[in-house]
Coordinates of C-alpha atoms in Angstrom, one line a residue:
Chain A
M673 CA -70.6 -8.3 44.3
S674 CA -74.2 -9.1 43.4
A675 CA -75.1 -5.6 44.5
L676 CA -73.1 -4.2 41.7
T677 CA -74.8 -6.1 38.9
P678 CA -78.1 -4.2 39.0
T679 CA -76.4 -0.9 38.7
R680 CA -74.5 -2.0 35.6
T681 CA -77.5 -3.3 33.7
P682 CA -79.5 -0.1 33.5
V683 CA -76.7 1.6 31.5
P684 CA -78.2 1.1 28.0
R685 CA -76.1 0.2 25.0
P686 CA -77.0 2.7 22.3
Q687 CA -78.0 0.0 19.9
A688 CA -80.6 -1.3 22.4
T689 CA -82.9 1.7 21.7
P690 CA -83.6 1.8 18.0
D691 CA -87.0 3.6 18.5
S692 CA -85.5 6.8 19.8
P693 CA -82.6 7.6 17.5
A694 CA -82.2 11.3 18.1
P695 CA -81.1 11.4 21.8
V696 CA -78.8 8.4 21.2
R697 CA -77.1 10.1 18.3
K698 CA -76.5 13.1 20.6
A699 CA -75.0 10.9 23.3
R700 CA -72.7 9.2 20.8
R701 CA -71.4 12.5 19.5
G702 CA -70.5 13.6 23.0
A703 CA -68.7 10.4 23.7
L704 CA -66.8 10.7 20.4
R705 CA -65.6 14.1 21.2
S706 CA -64.0 13.1 24.4
E707 CA -62.7 10.1 22.7
R708 CA -60.9 12.3 20.1
R709 CA -59.2 14.1 22.9
G710 CA -58.2 10.7 24.3
V711 CA -56.7 9.8 21.0
R712 CA -54.8 13.0 20.7
I713 CA -53.3 12.5 24.2
A714 CA -52.4 9.0 23.4
A715 CA -50.8 10.1 20.1
W716 CA -48.7 12.7 21.9
A717 CA -47.7 10.3 24.6
A718 CA -46.5 7.8 22.0
V719 CA -44.5 10.6 20.2
V720 CA -42.9 11.8 23.4
V721 CA -41.9 8.4 24.7
C722 CA -40.8 6.9 21.4
G723 CA -39.3 10.2 20.3
G724 CA -37.3 10.4 23.4
F725 CA -35.9 6.9 22.7
A726 CA -35.2 8.0 19.1
L727 CA -33.6 11.4 19.7
L728 CA -32.0 11.4 23.1
P729 CA -29.1 9.2 21.8
V730 CA -28.8 11.5 18.8
Y731 CA -28.4 14.4 21.2
W732 CA -25.8 12.5 23.2
L733 CA -23.9 11.9 20.0
L734 CA -23.8 15.6 19.3
A735 CA -23.1 16.6 22.8
T736 CA -20.2 14.2 23.2
A737 CA -18.7 15.3 19.9
L738 CA -18.6 18.8 21.3
T739 CA -17.3 17.9 24.7
P740 CA -13.6 18.7 25.6
R741 CA -11.6 15.5 25.9
E742 CA -10.8 15.9 29.6
Q743 CA -14.5 16.4 30.5
V744 CA -15.7 13.2 28.9
F745 CA -14.3 11.0 31.6
A746 CA -16.2 12.8 34.3
Y747 CA -18.8 10.8 36.2
P748 CA -21.7 11.5 36.3
P749 CA -21.4 13.0 32.8
R750 CA -22.5 16.6 32.2
L751 CA -25.7 16.6 30.1
F752 CA -24.6 19.9 28.6
P753 CA -20.9 20.3 27.7
A754 CA -19.6 23.2 29.8
A755 CA -17.3 24.6 27.2
P756 CA -18.4 23.2 23.8
T757 CA -15.4 22.8 21.5
L758 CA -14.6 21.6 18.0
D759 CA -11.3 20.1 19.1
A760 CA -12.6 16.6 18.3
F761 CA -13.2 17.6 14.7
A762 CA -9.8 19.2 14.5
A763 CA -8.2 16.1 15.8
L764 CA -9.9 14.1 13.1
A765 CA -8.7 16.4 10.4
G766 CA -5.1 15.8 11.6
N767 CA -5.4 12.0 11.2
E768 CA -4.2 11.2 7.7
Q769 CA -5.3 7.5 7.8
L770 CA -8.9 8.7 8.1
F771 CA -8.6 10.5 4.8
V772 CA -7.4 7.3 3.2
Y773 CA -10.6 5.6 4.5
L774 CA -12.7 8.5 3.3
R775 CA -11.2 8.4 -0.2
N776 CA -11.7 4.6 -0.3
S777 CA -15.3 4.9 0.9
L778 CA -16.2 7.6 -1.7
L779 CA -14.4 5.7 -4.6
V780 CA -15.9 2.3 -3.8
S781 CA -19.4 3.5 -3.1
V782 CA -19.5 5.6 -6.3
L783 CA -18.2 2.7 -8.4
T784 CA -20.6 0.3 -6.8
A785 CA -23.5 2.6 -7.6
V786 CA -22.5 3.1 -11.2
L787 CA -21.9 -0.6 -11.9
S788 CA -25.1 -1.6 -10.1
V789 CA -27.3 0.9 -12.0
L790 CA -25.7 0.0 -15.4
V791 CA -26.1 -3.7 -15.0
S792 CA -29.5 -3.5 -13.3
A793 CA -30.9 -1.3 -15.9
Y794 CA -30.6 -4.0 -18.6
M795 CA -31.8 -6.7 -16.2
G796 CA -34.7 -4.6 -15.0
Y797 CA -35.7 -3.8 -18.5
S798 CA -35.7 -7.4 -19.5
F799 CA -37.9 -8.3 -16.5
S800 CA -40.2 -5.4 -17.2
K801 CA -40.8 -5.4 -20.9
F802 CA -40.3 -9.0 -22.1
R803 CA -42.2 -12.1 -21.3
Y804 CA -40.4 -15.5 -21.3
R805 CA -40.4 -18.7 -19.5
G806 CA -38.7 -18.6 -16.1
R807 CA -38.9 -14.8 -15.9
R808 CA -40.8 -14.8 -12.6
S809 CA -38.6 -17.4 -11.0
L810 CA -35.5 -15.5 -12.0
M811 CA -37.0 -12.2 -10.7
Y812 CA -37.6 -13.9 -7.3
F813 CA -34.2 -15.5 -7.3
V814 CA -32.7 -12.0 -7.8
L815 CA -34.9 -10.7 -4.9
A816 CA -33.9 -13.7 -2.7
S817 CA -30.2 -13.4 -3.5
Q818 CA -29.8 -10.4 -1.2
M819 CA -31.1 -12.5 1.6
F820 CA -28.3 -14.9 1.6
P821 CA -26.1 -14.3 4.7
Q822 CA -23.1 -12.2 4.0
A823 CA -21.0 -14.0 6.6
L824 CA -21.6 -17.2 4.8
L825 CA -20.8 -15.8 1.3
L826 CA -17.6 -14.5 2.7
V827 CA -16.5 -18.1 3.7
T828 CA -15.9 -18.7 0.0
L829 CA -15.6 -15.1 -1.4
Y830 CA -12.5 -14.6 0.6
S831 CA -10.7 -17.6 -0.9
L832 CA -12.1 -16.8 -4.3
F833 CA -10.8 -13.3 -4.4
S834 CA -7.6 -14.5 -2.9
A835 CA -7.1 -17.1 -5.7
Y836 CA -7.5 -14.3 -8.3
G837 CA -5.2 -11.9 -6.4
L838 CA -8.1 -9.6 -5.7
L839 CA -7.8 -9.4 -1.9
N840 CA -7.2 -5.8 -0.7
T841 CA -8.4 -4.3 -4.0
Y842 CA -11.2 -1.9 -4.9
T843 CA -12.4 -4.5 -7.4
A844 CA -13.1 -7.0 -4.6
L845 CA -15.1 -4.5 -2.7
V846 CA -17.1 -3.2 -5.6
L847 CA -17.9 -6.8 -6.7
S848 CA -18.9 -7.9 -3.3
F849 CA -21.0 -4.8 -2.7
T850 CA -23.0 -5.6 -5.8
T851 CA -24.3 -8.7 -4.0
F852 CA -26.6 -6.5 -2.0
T853 CA -27.0 -3.5 -4.4
L854 CA -27.9 -5.4 -7.6
P855 CA -31.1 -7.0 -6.3
L856 CA -32.3 -3.7 -4.9
C857 CA -31.5 -1.8 -8.1
V858 CA -33.1 -4.4 -10.4
W859 CA -36.4 -4.4 -8.5
M860 CA -36.5 -0.6 -8.2
L861 CA -35.7 0.0 -11.9
K862 CA -38.1 -2.7 -13.0
G863 CA -40.8 -0.7 -11.1
F864 CA -39.8 2.5 -13.0
F865 CA -39.7 0.7 -16.4
D866 CA -43.2 -0.7 -15.7
T867 CA -44.6 2.8 -15.8
I868 CA -43.3 3.5 -19.3
P869 CA -46.1 2.8 -21.6
D870 CA -45.6 -0.1 -24.0
E871 CA -47.1 2.0 -26.8
L872 CA -44.2 4.4 -26.7
I873 CA -41.7 1.5 -27.2
E874 CA -43.9 0.0 -29.9
A875 CA -44.1 3.3 -31.7
A876 CA -40.3 3.6 -31.8
R877 CA -40.1 0.1 -33.0
V878 CA -42.5 0.7 -35.8
D879 CA -40.3 3.6 -36.7
G880 CA -37.4 1.3 -37.1
A881 CA -35.4 1.9 -33.9
S882 CA -33.4 -1.1 -32.8
R883 CA -34.2 -2.6 -29.4
L884 CA -30.9 -1.5 -27.9
R885 CA -31.4 2.0 -29.2
I886 CA -34.9 2.1 -27.7
I887 CA -33.4 1.4 -24.3
H888 CA -30.6 4.0 -24.7
A889 CA -32.5 6.8 -26.4
I890 CA -36.0 6.5 -24.9
V891 CA -36.3 4.2 -21.8
L892 CA -33.2 5.3 -19.9
P893 CA -33.6 9.1 -20.4
L894 CA -37.3 8.8 -19.4
S895 CA -36.2 6.9 -16.3
A896 CA -33.5 9.3 -15.3
P897 CA -35.1 9.9 -11.8
G898 CA -35.3 6.2 -11.2
L899 CA -31.7 5.7 -12.3
I900 CA -30.6 8.4 -9.9
A901 CA -32.7 7.1 -7.0
A902 CA -31.4 3.5 -7.5
G903 CA -27.8 4.8 -7.8
L904 CA -28.2 6.8 -4.5
F905 CA -29.6 3.8 -2.7
A906 CA -26.7 1.7 -4.0
F907 CA -24.3 4.4 -2.9
V908 CA -25.7 4.5 0.6
R909 CA -25.7 0.8 1.0
G910 CA -22.1 0.6 -0.2
W911 CA -21.2 3.5 2.1
N912 CA -22.7 1.7 5.1
D913 CA -21.2 -1.8 4.4
F914 CA -19.1 -3.1 7.2
I915 CA -18.5 -6.8 6.9
F916 CA -17.1 -7.1 3.3
A917 CA -14.7 -4.2 3.7
L918 CA -13.6 -5.5 7.1
T919 CA -12.8 -8.9 5.7
L920 CA -11.7 -8.4 2.1
A921 CA -9.5 -5.3 2.5
G922 CA -6.6 -4.1 4.6
P923 CA -5.9 -0.6 5.9
E924 CA -4.9 0.8 2.5
K925 CA -8.1 -0.1 0.8
Q926 CA -10.6 -0.3 3.7
T927 CA -13.6 2.0 3.8
L928 CA -14.7 4.2 6.7
P929 CA -16.9 1.8 8.8
P930 CA -14.3 -0.9 9.4
G931 CA -11.6 1.8 9.3
L932 CA -13.3 3.6 12.2
V933 CA -13.6 0.4 14.2
N934 CA -9.9 -0.3 13.7
T935 CA -8.9 3.2 14.6
F936 CA -11.0 3.7 17.7
V937 CA -12.5 0.5 19.2
G938 CA -10.4 -1.7 21.5
E939 CA -8.0 1.0 22.5
A940 CA -7.2 1.2 26.2
S941 CA -9.2 4.4 26.5
T942 CA -11.4 5.3 23.6
A943 CA -11.3 8.9 22.4
W944 CA -15.1 9.3 22.7
P945 CA -15.5 12.9 21.4
E946 CA -13.4 12.0 18.3
L947 CA -15.3 8.8 17.7
M948 CA -18.6 10.7 18.0
A949 CA -17.3 13.4 15.7
A950 CA -16.2 10.8 13.2
S951 CA -19.7 9.2 13.5
L952 CA -21.3 12.5 12.5
V953 CA -18.9 12.9 9.6
V954 CA -19.5 9.4 8.3
S955 CA -23.3 9.8 8.6
L956 CA -23.4 13.1 6.7
P957 CA -23.3 11.8 3.1
V958 CA -26.1 9.3 3.9
A959 CA -28.2 12.0 5.4
I960 CA -27.7 14.2 2.2
A961 CA -28.5 11.3 -0.1
F962 CA -31.7 10.5 1.8
I963 CA -32.9 14.1 1.7
A964 CA -32.6 13.8 -2.0
L965 CA -34.4 10.5 -1.9
Q966 CA -37.4 11.5 0.2
K967 CA -39.8 11.1 -2.7
Y968 CA -38.7 7.5 -3.5
L969 CA -38.3 6.4 0.0
V970 CA -41.4 4.3 0.4
G971 CA -41.3 3.0 -3.1
G972 CA -37.7 1.8 -2.7
L973 CA -38.6 0.3 0.7
T974 CA -41.5 -1.7 -0.6
A975 CA -39.3 -3.2 -3.3
G976 CA -38.3 -5.3 -0.4
A977 CA -35.1 -3.6 -0.8
V978 CA -33.6 -1.1 1.6
K979 CA -32.2 -2.1 4.9
G980 CA -29.5 -0.4 6.9
Chain B
M1350 CA -40.7 15.4 -25.8
S1351 CA -41.3 11.8 -26.5
A1352 CA -42.8 12.5 -29.9
S1353 CA -39.8 14.5 -31.0
Q1354 CA -37.5 11.8 -29.8
V1355 CA -39.4 9.2 -31.8
E1356 CA -39.1 11.5 -34.9
T1357 CA -35.3 11.7 -34.5
L1358 CA -35.2 8.0 -34.2
Q1359 CA -37.2 7.6 -37.4
H1360 CA -34.8 9.9 -39.1
T1361 CA -31.5 8.2 -38.0
N1362 CA -32.8 4.7 -38.3
S1363 CA -34.4 4.8 -41.7
H1364 CA -32.3 1.9 -42.7
S1365 CA -32.6 -0.3 -39.7
P1366 CA -30.4 -3.4 -39.8
P1367 CA -32.2 -6.7 -40.1
R1368 CA -33.1 -8.2 -36.7
R1369 CA -31.1 -11.2 -36.1
L1370 CA -32.2 -11.9 -32.5
T1371 CA -35.7 -12.9 -31.5
D1372 CA -37.3 -10.9 -28.6
G1373 CA -36.7 -13.8 -26.3
Q1374 CA -33.0 -14.0 -27.2
F1375 CA -32.6 -10.2 -26.8
A1376 CA -34.3 -10.4 -23.3
L1377 CA -31.8 -13.1 -22.2
L1378 CA -28.9 -11.0 -23.6
L1379 CA -30.0 -8.1 -21.3
L1380 CA -29.9 -10.5 -18.4
L1381 CA -26.3 -11.6 -19.1
P1382 CA -24.2 -9.0 -17.3
G1383 CA -26.3 -9.0 -14.1
G1384 CA -26.7 -12.7 -14.3
A1385 CA -23.0 -13.3 -14.6
L1386 CA -22.4 -11.1 -11.6
L1387 CA -25.0 -12.8 -9.4
L1388 CA -23.7 -16.2 -10.5
G1389 CA -20.1 -15.3 -9.7
V1390 CA -20.4 -13.3 -6.5
V1391 CA -23.6 -14.8 -5.0
L1392 CA -24.7 -18.2 -6.2
Y1393 CA -21.2 -19.8 -6.7
P1394 CA -19.9 -18.6 -3.3
L1395 CA -23.0 -19.7 -1.6
V1396 CA -23.0 -23.2 -3.0
A1397 CA -19.3 -23.5 -2.5
A1398 CA -19.6 -22.4 1.1
L1399 CA -22.3 -25.0 1.7
V1400 CA -20.1 -27.7 0.1
T1401 CA -17.3 -26.9 2.5
A1402 CA -19.6 -28.2 5.3
F1403 CA -18.5 -31.7 4.2
F1404 CA -14.8 -31.1 4.2
E1405 CA -12.1 -30.4 6.6
Q1406 CA -10.7 -27.2 5.3
S1407 CA -8.6 -24.3 6.6
L1408 CA -8.6 -20.7 5.5
V1409 CA -4.8 -20.5 5.6
V1410 CA -3.7 -24.0 4.5
P1411 CA -4.6 -25.1 0.9
G1412 CA -6.2 -28.4 0.3
R1413 CA -9.1 -30.2 1.9
T1414 CA -10.3 -33.6 3.0
F1415 CA -13.8 -35.0 2.7
V1416 CA -15.2 -35.8 6.1
G1417 CA -18.8 -36.5 5.3
L1418 CA -21.2 -35.4 8.0
A1419 CA -18.6 -35.1 10.7
N1420 CA -18.6 -31.3 10.8
I1421 CA -22.4 -31.1 10.9
V1422 CA -22.4 -33.6 13.8
D1423 CA -19.8 -31.6 15.6
V1424 CA -21.7 -28.4 15.2
L1425 CA -25.0 -29.9 16.3
T1426 CA -23.5 -31.5 19.4
V1427 CA -21.4 -28.5 20.5
D1428 CA -23.5 -25.5 21.6
F1429 CA -26.0 -25.6 18.8
P1430 CA -29.1 -25.3 21.0
R1431 CA -27.6 -22.3 22.7
L1432 CA -26.7 -20.7 19.5
L1433 CA -30.1 -21.3 18.0
W1434 CA -31.8 -19.9 21.1
Q1435 CA -29.7 -16.8 21.2
T1436 CA -30.2 -16.2 17.5
L1437 CA -34.0 -16.6 18.0
V1438 CA -34.0 -14.2 21.0
F1439 CA -32.1 -11.6 19.0
T1440 CA -34.2 -12.1 15.9
V1441 CA -37.6 -12.0 17.6
G1442 CA -36.6 -9.3 20.0
T1443 CA -35.3 -7.0 17.3
T1444 CA -38.5 -7.6 15.3
I1445 CA -41.1 -7.2 18.0
F1446 CA -39.8 -4.2 19.8
P1447 CA -39.2 -2.0 16.7
F1448 CA -42.6 -3.2 15.4
V1449 CA -44.4 -2.0 18.6
I1450 CA -42.6 1.3 18.6
G1451 CA -42.9 1.8 14.9
F1452 CA -46.6 1.0 14.9
A1453 CA -47.3 3.3 17.8
L1454 CA -45.5 6.1 16.1
A1455 CA -47.1 5.5 12.8
L1456 CA -50.6 5.5 14.4
A1457 CA -49.7 8.7 16.3
L1458 CA -48.3 10.5 13.2
N1459 CA -51.3 9.3 11.2
T1460 CA -53.7 11.2 13.5
R1461 CA -52.5 14.4 11.8
I1462 CA -50.9 15.9 14.9
R1463 CA -49.1 19.1 14.4
G1464 CA -45.6 18.8 13.1
A1465 CA -46.1 15.2 11.9
K1466 CA -43.9 15.7 8.9
V1467 CA -41.0 17.2 10.8
L1468 CA -41.3 14.5 13.5
R1469 CA -41.3 11.8 10.9
G1470 CA -38.1 13.2 9.4
L1471 CA -36.4 13.4 12.8
M1472 CA -37.4 9.9 13.8
L1473 CA -35.6 8.6 10.7
I1474 CA -32.2 9.6 11.9
P1475 CA -31.4 6.4 13.8
W1476 CA -32.1 4.4 10.7
L1477 CA -30.1 6.7 8.4
V1478 CA -26.8 6.5 10.2
P1479 CA -24.5 3.6 9.3
G1480 CA -24.6 0.5 11.4
V1481 CA -21.2 1.1 12.9
V1482 CA -22.3 4.5 14.1
V1483 CA -25.2 2.9 15.9
S1484 CA -22.8 0.6 17.6
F1485 CA -20.3 3.3 18.6
L1486 CA -23.1 5.4 20.0
W1487 CA -24.7 2.7 22.1
M1488 CA -21.2 1.4 23.2
W1489 CA -20.7 4.9 24.6
I1490 CA -24.2 5.0 26.2
F1491 CA -23.8 1.6 27.8
N1492 CA -20.2 2.3 28.9
A1493 CA -19.7 0.9 32.4
N1494 CA -17.6 3.7 33.8
Y1495 CA -18.7 6.9 32.1
G1496 CA -21.9 5.9 30.4
V1497 CA -24.8 8.2 30.4
L1498 CA -27.3 5.3 31.0
N1499 CA -25.7 4.3 34.3
A1500 CA -25.7 7.9 35.4
L1501 CA -29.4 8.3 34.5
L1502 CA -30.5 5.1 36.2
E1503 CA -28.5 6.0 39.3
T1504 CA -30.1 9.4 39.5
L1505 CA -33.5 7.8 39.3
G1506 CA -32.4 5.3 42.0
L1507 CA -33.0 2.3 39.7
I1508 CA -29.5 0.8 40.1
D1509 CA -27.1 1.0 43.1
G1510 CA -23.8 1.1 41.2
P1511 CA -22.5 1.2 37.7
V1512 CA -23.6 -1.8 35.5
A1513 CA -21.3 -3.1 32.8
W1514 CA -24.1 -3.7 30.4
L1515 CA -22.1 -5.0 27.5
A1516 CA -19.6 -7.1 29.6
Q1517 CA -22.1 -9.2 31.6
P1518 CA -23.7 -12.3 30.1
G1519 CA -27.0 -11.4 31.8
T1520 CA -27.4 -8.0 30.2
A1521 CA -25.4 -8.0 27.0
M1522 CA -28.1 -9.5 24.8
T1523 CA -30.6 -7.0 26.1
A1524 CA -28.2 -4.2 25.3
V1525 CA -27.6 -5.5 21.8
V1526 CA -31.3 -5.8 21.2
V1527 CA -31.9 -2.2 22.4
A1528 CA -29.3 -0.9 20.1
K1529 CA -30.7 -2.8 17.1
T1530 CA -34.2 -1.8 18.0
W1531 CA -33.1 1.8 17.9
Q1532 CA -31.8 1.3 14.4
S1533 CA -34.8 -0.6 13.1
F1534 CA -37.9 1.1 14.4
P1535 CA -37.9 4.1 12.0
W1536 CA -38.1 1.8 9.0
M1537 CA -41.0 0.0 10.5
M1538 CA -42.6 3.4 11.2
V1539 CA -42.2 4.6 7.6
M1540 CA -43.6 1.4 6.1
L1541 CA -46.5 1.2 8.5
L1542 CA -47.3 4.9 8.1
A1543 CA -47.4 4.4 4.4
G1544 CA -49.8 1.5 4.9
L1545 CA -52.0 3.5 7.3
Q1546 CA -52.3 6.4 4.8
T1547 CA -53.9 4.1 2.3
V1548 CA -56.8 3.4 4.6
P1549 CA -59.7 5.4 3.3
R1550 CA -60.8 8.0 5.7
E1551 CA -64.4 7.5 4.7
L1552 CA -64.3 4.1 6.3
H1553 CA -63.4 5.6 9.6
E1554 CA -66.0 8.3 9.3
A1555 CA -68.8 5.9 8.4
A1556 CA -67.9 3.6 11.3
E1557 CA -67.7 6.6 13.6
M1558 CA -71.3 7.6 12.5
D1559 CA -72.4 4.1 13.4
G1560 CA -70.9 4.4 16.8
A1561 CA -67.8 2.4 16.6
G1562 CA -65.2 3.5 19.2
T1563 CA -61.5 4.1 18.5
V1564 CA -60.5 0.7 19.7
R1565 CA -63.2 -1.0 17.7
R1566 CA -62.3 0.9 14.6
F1567 CA -58.6 0.0 15.1
F1568 CA -59.4 -3.7 15.1
S1569 CA -62.2 -3.8 12.6
I1570 CA -61.0 -1.2 10.0
T1571 CA -57.3 -0.2 10.5
L1572 CA -55.9 -3.6 11.2
P1573 CA -57.5 -5.6 8.4
Q1574 CA -56.6 -2.8 5.9
V1575 CA -52.9 -2.8 6.9
K1576 CA -52.6 -6.6 7.4
G1577 CA -50.6 -7.0 4.2
I1578 CA -48.0 -4.4 5.1
V1579 CA -47.7 -5.6 8.7
G1580 CA -47.0 -9.1 7.4
L1581 CA -44.4 -7.8 4.9
V1582 CA -42.5 -5.7 7.4
L1583 CA -42.5 -8.5 10.1
L1584 CA -41.2 -11.1 7.6
L1585 CA -38.5 -8.8 6.1
E1586 CA -37.4 -7.8 9.5
L1587 CA -37.2 -11.4 10.7
I1588 CA -35.1 -12.3 7.6
W1589 CA -32.7 -9.4 8.1
N1590 CA -32.3 -9.8 11.8
F1591 CA -31.8 -13.6 11.5
Q1592 CA -28.5 -12.7 9.7
H1593 CA -27.6 -9.4 11.3
F1594 CA -23.9 -9.0 11.9
D1595 CA -22.6 -5.4 12.2
I1596 CA -24.1 -4.2 15.5
I1597 CA -23.5 -7.4 17.4
Y1598 CA -19.9 -7.7 16.1
V1599 CA -18.9 -4.2 17.0
L1600 CA -20.7 -3.9 20.3
T1601 CA -19.8 -7.3 21.9
G1602 CA -18.0 -9.4 19.3
G1603 CA -20.4 -12.2 20.3
G1604 CA -19.3 -12.0 23.9
P1605 CA -19.1 -11.9 26.9
A1606 CA -18.5 -15.7 27.1
G1607 CA -20.5 -16.2 23.8
A1608 CA -23.7 -14.7 25.4
T1609 CA -24.5 -12.6 22.3
Q1610 CA -23.2 -15.1 19.7
T1611 CA -25.7 -15.6 16.8
F1612 CA -25.3 -17.7 13.6
A1613 CA -23.9 -14.6 11.8
T1614 CA -21.1 -13.9 14.3
A1615 CA -20.4 -17.6 15.0
V1616 CA -19.9 -18.4 11.3
Y1617 CA -17.7 -15.4 10.9
E1618 CA -15.7 -16.1 14.0
T1619 CA -15.2 -19.8 13.0
A1620 CA -14.0 -18.9 9.5
F1621 CA -12.0 -15.8 10.1
H1622 CA -10.7 -16.1 13.7
G1623 CA -10.6 -19.9 13.9
F1624 CA -9.7 -20.3 10.2
D1625 CA -11.9 -23.4 10.2
L1626 CA -13.9 -23.2 7.0
G1627 CA -15.4 -26.7 7.4
H1628 CA -17.2 -26.0 10.6
A1629 CA -18.1 -22.5 9.4
G1630 CA -19.7 -24.1 6.4
A1631 CA -21.5 -26.7 8.5
L1632 CA -23.0 -23.9 10.7
G1633 CA -23.8 -22.0 7.6
L1634 CA -25.6 -24.9 6.1
L1635 CA -27.9 -25.2 9.1
W1636 CA -28.4 -21.5 9.2
M1637 CA -29.3 -21.4 5.5
V1638 CA -31.9 -24.2 5.9
L1639 CA -33.7 -22.2 8.6
L1640 CA -33.3 -18.9 6.7
M1641 CA -34.7 -20.4 3.5
G1642 CA -37.8 -21.3 5.4
L1643 CA -38.4 -17.6 6.1
V1644 CA -37.4 -16.6 2.6
V1645 CA -39.9 -19.0 1.0
V1646 CA -42.7 -17.6 3.1
Y1647 CA -41.7 -14.1 2.1
I1648 CA -41.7 -14.9 -1.6
R1649 CA -45.1 -16.6 -1.4
F1650 CA -46.3 -13.5 0.5
S1651 CA -44.9 -11.1 -2.2
E1652 CA -46.4 -13.1 -5.0
K1653 CA -49.8 -13.1 -3.4
G1654 CA -49.5 -9.3 -2.9
E1655 CA -48.6 -8.9 -6.5
G1656 CA -51.5 -10.9 -7.7
K1657 CA -54.0 -8.5 -6.0

């Protein structure tokens, strides 16, 4: 061991030779270049490993959706379906109950988005452009309210909706969905309203516009992109909801996520190609919405808001 | 555009009505619709659910009896440590693993490798698809008889025979954590990448000139600069996972033999399969106390961030 120590000490740390800067600088540059190559290799390694974890299941989803039904129960499974087919999609199209779920999903998500944006616009504007006591506490209560566990809220919501005869209605779904869309929309829209200069509002006020008119004729039109973004986020979260629709609605009013679970899961032999095809179909609107939302993605995320 | 709008306003509102409301009153009025909704569908149900902890109450039979702390004592003595432990394992696992994967990917994509934008878009897919789709897909991958994971591991010689990943107490939690990790890491990646992109490049260049290596620069420059966003994503992810329901419920329903039961699934099962609102409320009360600890930390954290 001791024989090794002397060989280690002569290797000078670059800082140890301040009186000869030029050669040291040169040595450093060389070291850095190889380091950059190392970084690039590490980056690609991370992308390949994590990317495999991210995308191989996606491939499997697509492949299974295209696999003929009798091939899906072959073991070991074929990594590439031998005779790709759209039979699974055709089978879905023949299932009328699925169209009921689809209609419910569309209706409830759109209504949720509209209601959330409408109500949040006023609330967000109040938080953004007025100063009053308790404003900050209220803002943080709104933010925290989406963190209350849904399973716990349901313990009472179920009885509450039942008492008002609202179980198994669109109203119950839309109202319960606002528990998680409202906080998100309020914070997003507050952020948008914050960027509207106070001088603009002041000018309109001096010109005699009422406060409500200022909101409707100036603030909202100027925030149109924000309203659309918030609405799309609300739509997506309503579309993805599982627990509320599972509990508060029956088959006639249920949305796609619990509807698909009831249709496919727990059967003696699950129709995997159909389930994967249905998964693709139910993911489609979300994918489209997010392509439209790309620009607002990070902003919406940092509002402490979006979570699948 | 704004100028012309102001002009029209001036024109139409030349006789503006006298202002009856003060600014403060007007601001409160704007809060009313949203406030009423939050009160009705969040705050009231939450408080009412917590109150049921002190009653013997059934979902299907009207009426209730006050039982004091009996429900809470029951819940604490039966299985509570196991439930708490499993919830913590799930919460911490589904926070740490997505964080490591997300951070690795964010760092890799931040080195400006070719195709970074496309890769970032592709990696978002797991996060975009609805939670039930994540469950369906992993249910299929983990399938004991025809699952692709068993086939892969057998080919690699890592397992001798098929493993029933979701049906064995020893592997079910791991499987659930893997599925949730797959869903969560893209969000982490986007947030952390956004954080990394705010780190001034000049800092790295200057440090490079001074001879700081990649590792040194990561710990001395990158990490301190993204500390805030790292804290934010970890806290938010802990809060969300502490109450996550969908993936566990669809994949295992809390089983086998309660091995993947967490607070969320236990409260839901007690209320909606056992019809026992009292014990569900008691579990929920303990759950909320723990959760609020996290939420308070999060709000402190956000306020500090806003003050900067």
